[in-house]
Coordinates of C-alpha atoms in Angstrom, one line a residue:
Chain P
M1 CA -14.9 -63.2 24.6
A2 CA -12.0 -61.8 26.5
T3 CA -9.6 -63.2 27.5
Q4 CA -7.7 -62.8 30.3
P5 CA -3.8 -61.1 30.0
T6 CA -0.9 -63.3 30.4
P7 CA 1.3 -60.8 33.3
D8 CA 3.8 -60.1 30.1
A9 CA 0.8 -58.5 27.8
S10 CA -0.4 -56.7 30.6
R11 CA 3.1 -55.2 31.4
R12 CA 3.9 -54.7 27.6
S13 CA -0.2 -52.6 28.0
E14 CA 1.3 -50.5 31.1
K15 CA 4.2 -49.7 28.7
S16 CA 2.2 -48.3 26.2
R17 CA -0.3 -46.5 28.2
R18 CA 2.3 -45.1 29.7
A19 CA 4.0 -44.0 26.3
I20 CA 0.7 -42.7 24.7
Y21 CA -0.1 -40.2 27.9
D22 CA 3.4 -38.8 27.5
A23 CA 2.6 -38.4 23.8
A24 CA -0.4 -36.9 24.5
L25 CA 1.2 -34.0 26.9
A26 CA 4.0 -33.5 24.9
L27 CA 1.9 -33.2 21.5
V28 CA -0.8 -30.8 23.1
G29 CA 1.8 -28.4 24.9
E30 CA 3.9 -28.1 21.9
V31 CA 0.6 -27.7 18.9
G32 CA -1.6 -26.8 21.3
Y33 CA -5.2 -28.7 21.6
P34 CA -7.1 -28.1 18.2
R35 CA -4.2 -30.0 16.3
T36 CA -3.6 -32.8 18.5
T37 CA -4.3 -36.1 16.7
I38 CA -5.2 -39.6 17.6
E39 CA -2.3 -40.1 14.7
G40 CA -0.4 -37.4 15.9
I41 CA 0.1 -39.1 19.4
A42 CA 0.2 -42.6 18.0
A43 CA 2.9 -41.8 15.5
R44 CA 5.0 -39.9 18.7
A45 CA 4.0 -43.3 21.4
G46 CA 5.5 -45.2 18.6
V47 CA 1.9 -47.1 18.7
G48 CA -0.8 -48.1 15.9
K49 CA -3.5 -45.5 15.5
Q50 CA -6.1 -48.7 17.0
T51 CA -3.7 -49.4 20.1
I52 CA -5.3 -45.8 21.0
Y53 CA -8.9 -46.7 19.6
R54 CA -8.8 -49.9 21.7
W55 CA -8.6 -47.8 24.4
W56 CA -9.9 -44.8 24.1
S57 CA -12.9 -42.9 22.4
S58 CA -11.2 -39.5 21.4
K59 CA -8.6 -37.3 22.2
A60 CA -10.1 -35.6 25.1
D61 CA -10.8 -39.3 26.5
V62 CA -6.7 -40.1 26.2
L63 CA -5.5 -36.3 27.2
L64 CA -8.1 -36.4 30.7
E65 CA -7.0 -39.5 31.4
A66 CA -3.0 -38.5 30.9
F67 CA -3.3 -35.2 32.9
L68 CA -5.3 -37.1 35.7
D69 CA -2.0 -39.6 35.7
L70 CA 0.4 -36.5 35.9
S71 CA -2.0 -35.3 39.2
E72 CA -2.1 -38.4 40.8
Q73 CA 1.9 -38.9 40.2
A74 CA 2.5 -35.1 40.9
S75 CA 0.1 -36.1 44.4
R76 CA 2.4 -39.3 45.3
D77 CA 5.8 -37.7 44.9
A78 CA 4.2 -34.7 47.1
G79 CA 4.1 -37.8 49.9
P80 CA 1.4 -40.7 50.9
E81 CA -0.1 -38.2 52.9
Y82 CA -1.2 -35.8 50.1
E83 CA -2.4 -39.2 48.2
F84 CA -5.9 -38.7 48.8
A85 CA -6.8 -35.2 51.5
I86 CA -4.9 -32.2 52.9
P87 CA -2.7 -33.7 56.1
D88 CA -4.9 -31.9 59.4
T89 CA -2.4 -31.2 62.0
G90 CA -5.0 -29.7 63.9
D91 CA -4.0 -25.9 62.7
L92 CA -6.0 -25.1 59.1
A93 CA -3.1 -22.6 58.5
T94 CA -0.5 -24.8 58.9
D95 CA -1.9 -26.9 56.1
L96 CA -3.1 -24.7 54.0
K97 CA -0.2 -23.2 53.5
A98 CA 1.7 -26.4 52.9
V99 CA -0.1 -27.7 50.4
L100 CA -0.1 -24.4 48.6
R101 CA 3.9 -24.4 48.6
L102 CA 3.4 -28.0 46.8
T103 CA 1.5 -26.1 44.0
V104 CA 3.8 -24.0 44.1
D105 CA 6.3 -26.8 43.1
Q106 CA 3.9 -28.2 40.2
L107 CA 2.8 -24.5 38.8
K108 CA 6.5 -24.3 37.7
D109 CA 7.2 -27.4 36.6
P110 CA 7.9 -27.9 33.0
R111 CA 6.3 -31.4 33.1
F112 CA 2.5 -30.1 34.5
E113 CA 3.0 -26.7 33.5
I114 CA 3.7 -26.5 29.8
P115 CA 0.7 -29.2 28.4
S116 CA -2.3 -27.9 31.9
R117 CA -1.5 -24.4 29.8
A118 CA -2.2 -26.0 26.5
L119 CA -5.7 -27.4 28.0
A120 CA -6.5 -24.4 29.8
A121 CA -6.4 -22.5 27.0
E122 CA -8.9 -24.2 24.9
G123 CA -11.0 -24.8 28.0
V124 CA -11.3 -21.1 27.8
V125 CA -12.8 -20.5 24.5
N126 CA -14.0 -24.4 24.5
E127 CA -16.6 -24.7 26.9
Q128 CA -17.3 -28.1 26.0
L129 CA -14.7 -29.0 27.0
G130 CA -13.6 -26.7 29.4
R131 CA -16.5 -28.4 31.8
V132 CA -15.4 -31.6 31.1
F133 CA -11.6 -31.3 32.7
M134 CA -13.1 -29.3 35.6
T135 CA -15.5 -31.6 35.9
K136 CA -12.7 -34.0 35.9
L137 CA -9.4 -32.7 37.2
L138 CA -9.8 -29.5 39.0
E139 CA -13.3 -29.8 40.9
P140 CA -12.1 -33.2 42.2
S141 CA -8.6 -31.4 43.9
L142 CA -10.8 -28.6 45.0
L143 CA -12.9 -31.6 46.9
L144 CA -9.5 -32.0 49.6
Y145 CA -9.6 -28.4 50.4
V146 CA -13.4 -28.4 51.1
D147 CA -13.0 -31.6 53.4
R148 CA -10.3 -29.7 55.1
V149 CA -12.3 -26.6 55.4
R150 CA -15.6 -28.3 57.5
A151 CA -13.0 -30.2 59.1
A152 CA -11.7 -26.9 60.1
Q153 CA -15.5 -26.0 61.2
A154 CA -16.2 -28.6 62.9
A155 CA -12.7 -27.7 65.1
G156 CA -14.6 -24.2 65.4
Q157 CA -11.6 -22.9 63.3
V158 CA -13.8 -21.3 60.6
R159 CA -17.2 -19.8 61.0
Q160 CA -20.3 -22.4 60.8
E161 CA -21.8 -20.2 58.4
V162 CA -18.9 -20.2 56.2
D163 CA -19.3 -22.2 52.4
P164 CA -16.4 -23.5 51.9
R165 CA -16.9 -24.1 48.5
I166 CA -16.7 -20.7 48.2
A167 CA -14.1 -20.2 50.8
L168 CA -11.0 -22.4 48.9
E169 CA -11.5 -19.8 46.3
L170 CA -9.5 -17.3 48.2
W171 CA -6.3 -18.5 47.9
V172 CA -6.4 -20.6 45.2
S173 CA -8.1 -18.9 42.8
P174 CA -5.3 -16.1 42.6
L175 CA -2.6 -18.4 42.5
A176 CA -4.4 -19.5 39.3
Q177 CA -5.4 -15.8 37.5
R178 CA -1.3 -15.0 38.3
W179 CA -0.6 -18.5 36.7
L180 CA -2.8 -18.7 33.6
Q181 CA -2.8 -14.6 33.1
Y182 CA 1.1 -13.2 34.6
T183 CA -0.5 -11.2 36.8
G184 CA 1.8 -11.7 39.1
P185 CA 5.1 -13.4 40.8
I186 CA 4.1 -17.3 42.2
S187 CA 6.3 -17.9 45.2
Y188 CA 5.8 -19.6 49.1
E189 CA 5.4 -16.1 50.5
Y190 CA 2.8 -14.8 48.5
T191 CA 0.6 -18.1 49.5
D192 CA 1.4 -18.0 52.5
T193 CA -0.1 -14.3 52.6
L194 CA -3.8 -15.4 50.6
V195 CA -3.8 -17.7 53.0
D196 CA -3.1 -15.5 56.4
Y197 CA -5.8 -13.2 54.5
A198 CA -8.3 -15.4 53.8
L199 CA -8.5 -16.7 57.1
H200 CA -8.4 -12.9 59.0
G201 CA -9.3 -10.9 56.7
I202 CA -7.9 -7.2 55.4
A203 CA -10.5 -5.7 58.0
P204 CA -9.2 -4.2 61.8
R205 CA -10.1 -7.1 64.2
Chain X
M1 CA 4.3 17.3 6.5
A2 CA 1.7 16.4 8.2
T3 CA -1.6 18.8 7.8
Q4 CA -4.7 19.3 9.7
P5 CA -7.2 17.4 8.8
T6 CA -10.8 18.5 7.8
P7 CA -13.3 18.7 10.1
D8 CA -15.0 16.2 7.5
A9 CA -11.8 13.6 7.1
S10 CA -11.5 13.6 10.7
R11 CA -15.1 12.1 10.8
R12 CA -15.1 9.4 8.4
S13 CA -11.8 8.5 9.9
E14 CA -13.5 8.1 13.1
K15 CA -15.5 5.9 11.4
S16 CA -13.0 3.7 10.2
R17 CA -11.2 3.5 13.6
R18 CA -14.8 1.9 14.8
A19 CA -15.6 -0.1 12.3
I20 CA -12.1 -1.9 12.2
Y21 CA -12.4 -2.0 16.5
D22 CA -16.1 -3.6 16.2
A23 CA -14.2 -6.3 12.5
A24 CA -11.0 -6.9 15.2
L25 CA -13.5 -7.4 18.2
A26 CA -15.5 -10.2 16.5
L27 CA -13.3 -11.8 14.0
V28 CA -11.3 -13.0 17.1
G29 CA -13.8 -14.1 18.8
E30 CA -15.1 -16.1 15.5
V31 CA -11.5 -17.4 14.8
G32 CA -9.9 -17.4 17.5
Y33 CA -6.7 -15.2 18.0
P34 CA -4.1 -17.5 16.2
R35 CA -6.1 -17.3 12.9
T36 CA -7.0 -13.3 13.5
T37 CA -5.2 -11.2 10.6
I38 CA -4.7 -7.7 9.5
E39 CA -5.7 -9.0 5.8
G40 CA -8.7 -10.5 7.8
I41 CA -9.7 -7.4 9.8
A42 CA -9.3 -5.0 6.7
A43 CA -11.6 -7.2 4.7
R44 CA -14.5 -7.5 7.3
A45 CA -14.3 -3.5 8.1
G46 CA -14.5 -2.6 4.6
V47 CA -11.1 -0.4 4.2
G48 CA -7.8 -1.3 2.8
K49 CA -5.4 -2.9 4.6
Q50 CA -2.7 0.2 4.1
T51 CA -5.4 2.1 6.1
I52 CA -4.7 -0.2 9.0
Y53 CA -1.2 -0.3 9.1
R54 CA -1.2 3.6 9.1
W55 CA -2.6 3.4 12.6
W56 CA -1.5 0.0 13.5
S57 CA 1.6 -1.6 13.1
S58 CA 0.5 -5.2 13.8
K59 CA -2.8 -7.2 14.5
A60 CA -1.7 -7.4 18.8
D61 CA -2.0 -3.0 18.6
V62 CA -5.2 -3.1 16.8
L63 CA -6.8 -5.6 19.2
L64 CA -5.0 -4.0 21.8
E65 CA -6.0 -0.9 21.3
A66 CA -10.1 -2.5 20.1
F67 CA -10.1 -3.9 23.6
L68 CA -9.6 -0.7 25.2
D69 CA -12.3 0.6 23.8
L70 CA -14.3 -1.8 25.1
S71 CA -13.5 -1.4 28.8
E72 CA -13.6 2.4 27.9
Q73 CA -17.4 1.5 26.1
A74 CA -18.2 -0.5 29.7
S75 CA -16.7 2.1 32.0
R76 CA -19.2 5.1 30.4
D77 CA -22.1 2.1 30.5
A78 CA -21.8 1.6 33.9
G79 CA -22.1 5.7 34.6
P80 CA -19.5 8.5 35.0
E81 CA -18.5 7.7 38.8
Y82 CA -16.9 4.6 37.5
E83 CA -15.0 6.1 34.6
F84 CA -11.6 6.8 36.2
A85 CA -12.3 5.5 40.1
I86 CA -14.1 2.8 42.5
P87 CA -16.7 5.2 44.0
D88 CA -15.5 6.2 47.6
T89 CA -19.4 6.3 49.6
G90 CA -16.4 5.7 52.7
D91 CA -17.9 2.0 53.2
L92 CA -15.4 0.0 51.3
A93 CA -17.8 -3.2 51.7
T94 CA -20.2 -0.9 50.0
D95 CA -18.7 0.5 47.1
L96 CA -16.8 -3.2 46.3
K97 CA -20.3 -4.8 46.4
A98 CA -21.7 -2.4 43.4
V99 CA -18.2 -2.1 41.2
L100 CA -18.4 -7.0 41.0
R101 CA -22.2 -6.7 40.3
L102 CA -20.9 -4.5 37.3
T103 CA -18.1 -6.9 36.6
V104 CA -21.0 -9.8 36.5
D105 CA -22.7 -8.0 34.4
Q106 CA -20.3 -7.4 31.6
L107 CA -18.6 -10.8 32.2
K108 CA -21.9 -12.1 30.6
D109 CA -22.2 -9.9 28.0
P110 CA -21.5 -11.5 25.0
R111 CA -19.8 -8.3 22.7
F112 CA -17.5 -8.3 26.1
E113 CA -17.6 -12.4 26.9
I114 CA -16.6 -13.7 23.6
P115 CA -13.9 -12.0 22.3
S116 CA -12.1 -11.7 25.2
R117 CA -12.5 -15.5 26.4
A118 CA -10.5 -15.7 22.6
L119 CA -7.9 -13.2 24.1
A120 CA -7.5 -14.4 27.2
A121 CA -7.2 -18.0 25.8
E122 CA -4.4 -16.8 24.3
G123 CA -2.7 -15.2 27.0
V124 CA -2.7 -18.4 28.5
V125 CA -0.5 -19.9 26.0
N126 CA 1.6 -17.1 24.2
E127 CA 3.1 -15.6 27.6
Q128 CA 4.7 -12.3 25.5
L129 CA 1.4 -11.8 24.7
G130 CA -0.6 -12.5 27.7
R131 CA 2.3 -10.3 29.9
V132 CA 1.2 -7.4 27.1
F133 CA -2.5 -7.4 27.7
M134 CA -2.4 -7.9 31.5
T135 CA -0.1 -4.6 31.9
K136 CA -2.0 -2.6 29.3
L137 CA -5.7 -3.8 29.9
L138 CA -5.7 -5.9 33.1
E139 CA -3.5 -3.9 35.4
P140 CA -4.6 -0.8 35.0
S141 CA -7.8 -1.4 36.6
L142 CA -6.7 -4.0 39.0
L143 CA -5.0 -0.3 40.2
L144 CA -8.1 1.1 40.3
Y145 CA -8.9 -1.3 43.3
V146 CA -5.2 -0.4 45.1
D147 CA -6.5 2.7 45.1
R148 CA -9.7 2.1 46.6
V149 CA -8.1 -0.2 49.1
R150 CA -5.1 2.4 50.0
A151 CA -8.2 4.8 50.5
A152 CA -9.5 2.5 53.1
Q153 CA -6.6 2.1 55.1
A154 CA -6.0 5.5 55.2
A155 CA -10.5 5.6 56.5
G156 CA -9.4 2.7 59.0
Q157 CA -11.2 -0.1 57.4
V158 CA -8.7 -1.9 56.2
R159 CA -5.1 -2.8 58.6
Q160 CA -2.1 -0.6 57.7
E161 CA -0.2 -4.4 56.5
V162 CA -2.2 -5.5 54.0
D163 CA -0.8 -4.9 51.1
P164 CA -3.4 -3.8 48.6
R165 CA -2.5 -5.6 45.3
I166 CA -2.6 -8.5 46.9
A167 CA -5.6 -8.0 49.0
L168 CA -8.2 -7.4 45.4
E169 CA -6.8 -10.8 44.3
L170 CA -9.5 -11.9 47.1
W171 CA -12.6 -10.8 44.9
V172 CA -10.9 -10.3 41.5
S173 CA -9.1 -13.7 40.9
P174 CA -12.5 -15.9 42.2
L175 CA -15.0 -14.3 40.1
A176 CA -12.0 -14.6 37.6
Q177 CA -11.4 -17.8 38.1
R178 CA -14.9 -19.0 37.6
W179 CA -15.9 -17.0 34.2
L180 CA -12.3 -18.2 32.4
Q181 CA -12.6 -22.2 33.6
Y182 CA -15.9 -22.9 34.3
T183 CA -15.5 -23.7 38.2
G184 CA -19.2 -22.1 39.4
P185 CA -21.8 -19.7 38.6
I186 CA -21.7 -16.3 38.8
S187 CA -24.2 -14.2 41.0
Y188 CA -24.6 -10.6 42.8
E189 CA -24.8 -12.6 46.2
Y190 CA -21.6 -15.2 44.9
T191 CA -19.4 -11.6 44.9
D192 CA -21.2 -9.9 47.6
T193 CA -20.4 -13.1 49.6
L194 CA -16.5 -13.3 48.2
V195 CA -16.4 -9.6 49.5
D196 CA -17.9 -10.6 52.8
Y197 CA -15.3 -12.9 53.7
A198 CA -12.0 -11.2 52.5
L199 CA -12.9 -8.2 54.6
H200 CA -14.1 -10.1 57.6
G201 CA -12.2 -13.6 56.6
I202 CA -13.2 -17.0 57.2
A203 CA -12.3 -17.6 61.0
P204 CA -14.6 -16.6 63.9
R205 CA -13.9 -13.1 65.3

């Protein structure tokens, strides 16, 4: 029978949980996904292996939660208005440019960049993991763009027949590819340009 | 002093070279970049290690040439009009849609897909390799789009102030991200849609 944890036990758990997240992210960044193990995470976090198995069933589960926690931190750091939605000032270009500038900062932050690259690399060659992390980590943030584009359609700023799920790739994917594949430098000016091209097209108006 | 190879020796070399390319691509697809070795490639190709070292100085060099050869094969398979340029029928949308449909076919071809994923994954976490392969493999194919967009600018089909190197990412990067990160299905209809959005924008005209 489960007993209610005392406040002290709950604080201890929270501390262990955070130590495990930090250890998991640091380890995957250093040795890559295939060589990251539950034992290695436990040793680095200074907890017993059983502590990890009590909460998670696999290293993929630990890492998934550690990355979710990292994304939540990044959203909180960006300000409360970014936590669950892309702000709607009434001007789509302004709002997209603002959120993409935050993404540029995040992609260049080593706390995020190093573990994220390790995970992305594994996802490229490990389809099952790639799909799990896409569904749980990438897709939820893409859906925030879907919502913002839908609102812009309702406001007459985006054509009705445009598929929001494809539209968002006009700015998200170029940035992702430059980051993943070193196909070009990443800057605010670059992401601003992507938004302008996506909204107005490259053909004369 | 180098002697001129006899036709027979040259044919033998060509056969060895192809066997080495095939072995390198198969091996990297099976075991990944870090565990691919010159020894492993030699064993699989049925040649001595020295045969490989006579032509290349590292496994990265062998793989680079093997991938260049694979891309050249793909261009030849697509037809002579695709070998050195994107065809210019006078209509940018038509030409981009045609070449992207060929790219969709190539991305789904296991001969290309399996080794390419292994290389792309390594490039994500190994910046030096990622940059070499970007410069030697990705960038030359992107420059064909730059040329085609410039021609469209000269023909008045693309605004003069558009940067062709960024414009091409509106269709190349979404396709690349769906392929690399499983963020969505890949189809002719999808790439056609990307071209339409990129040319005309998502905002009302």
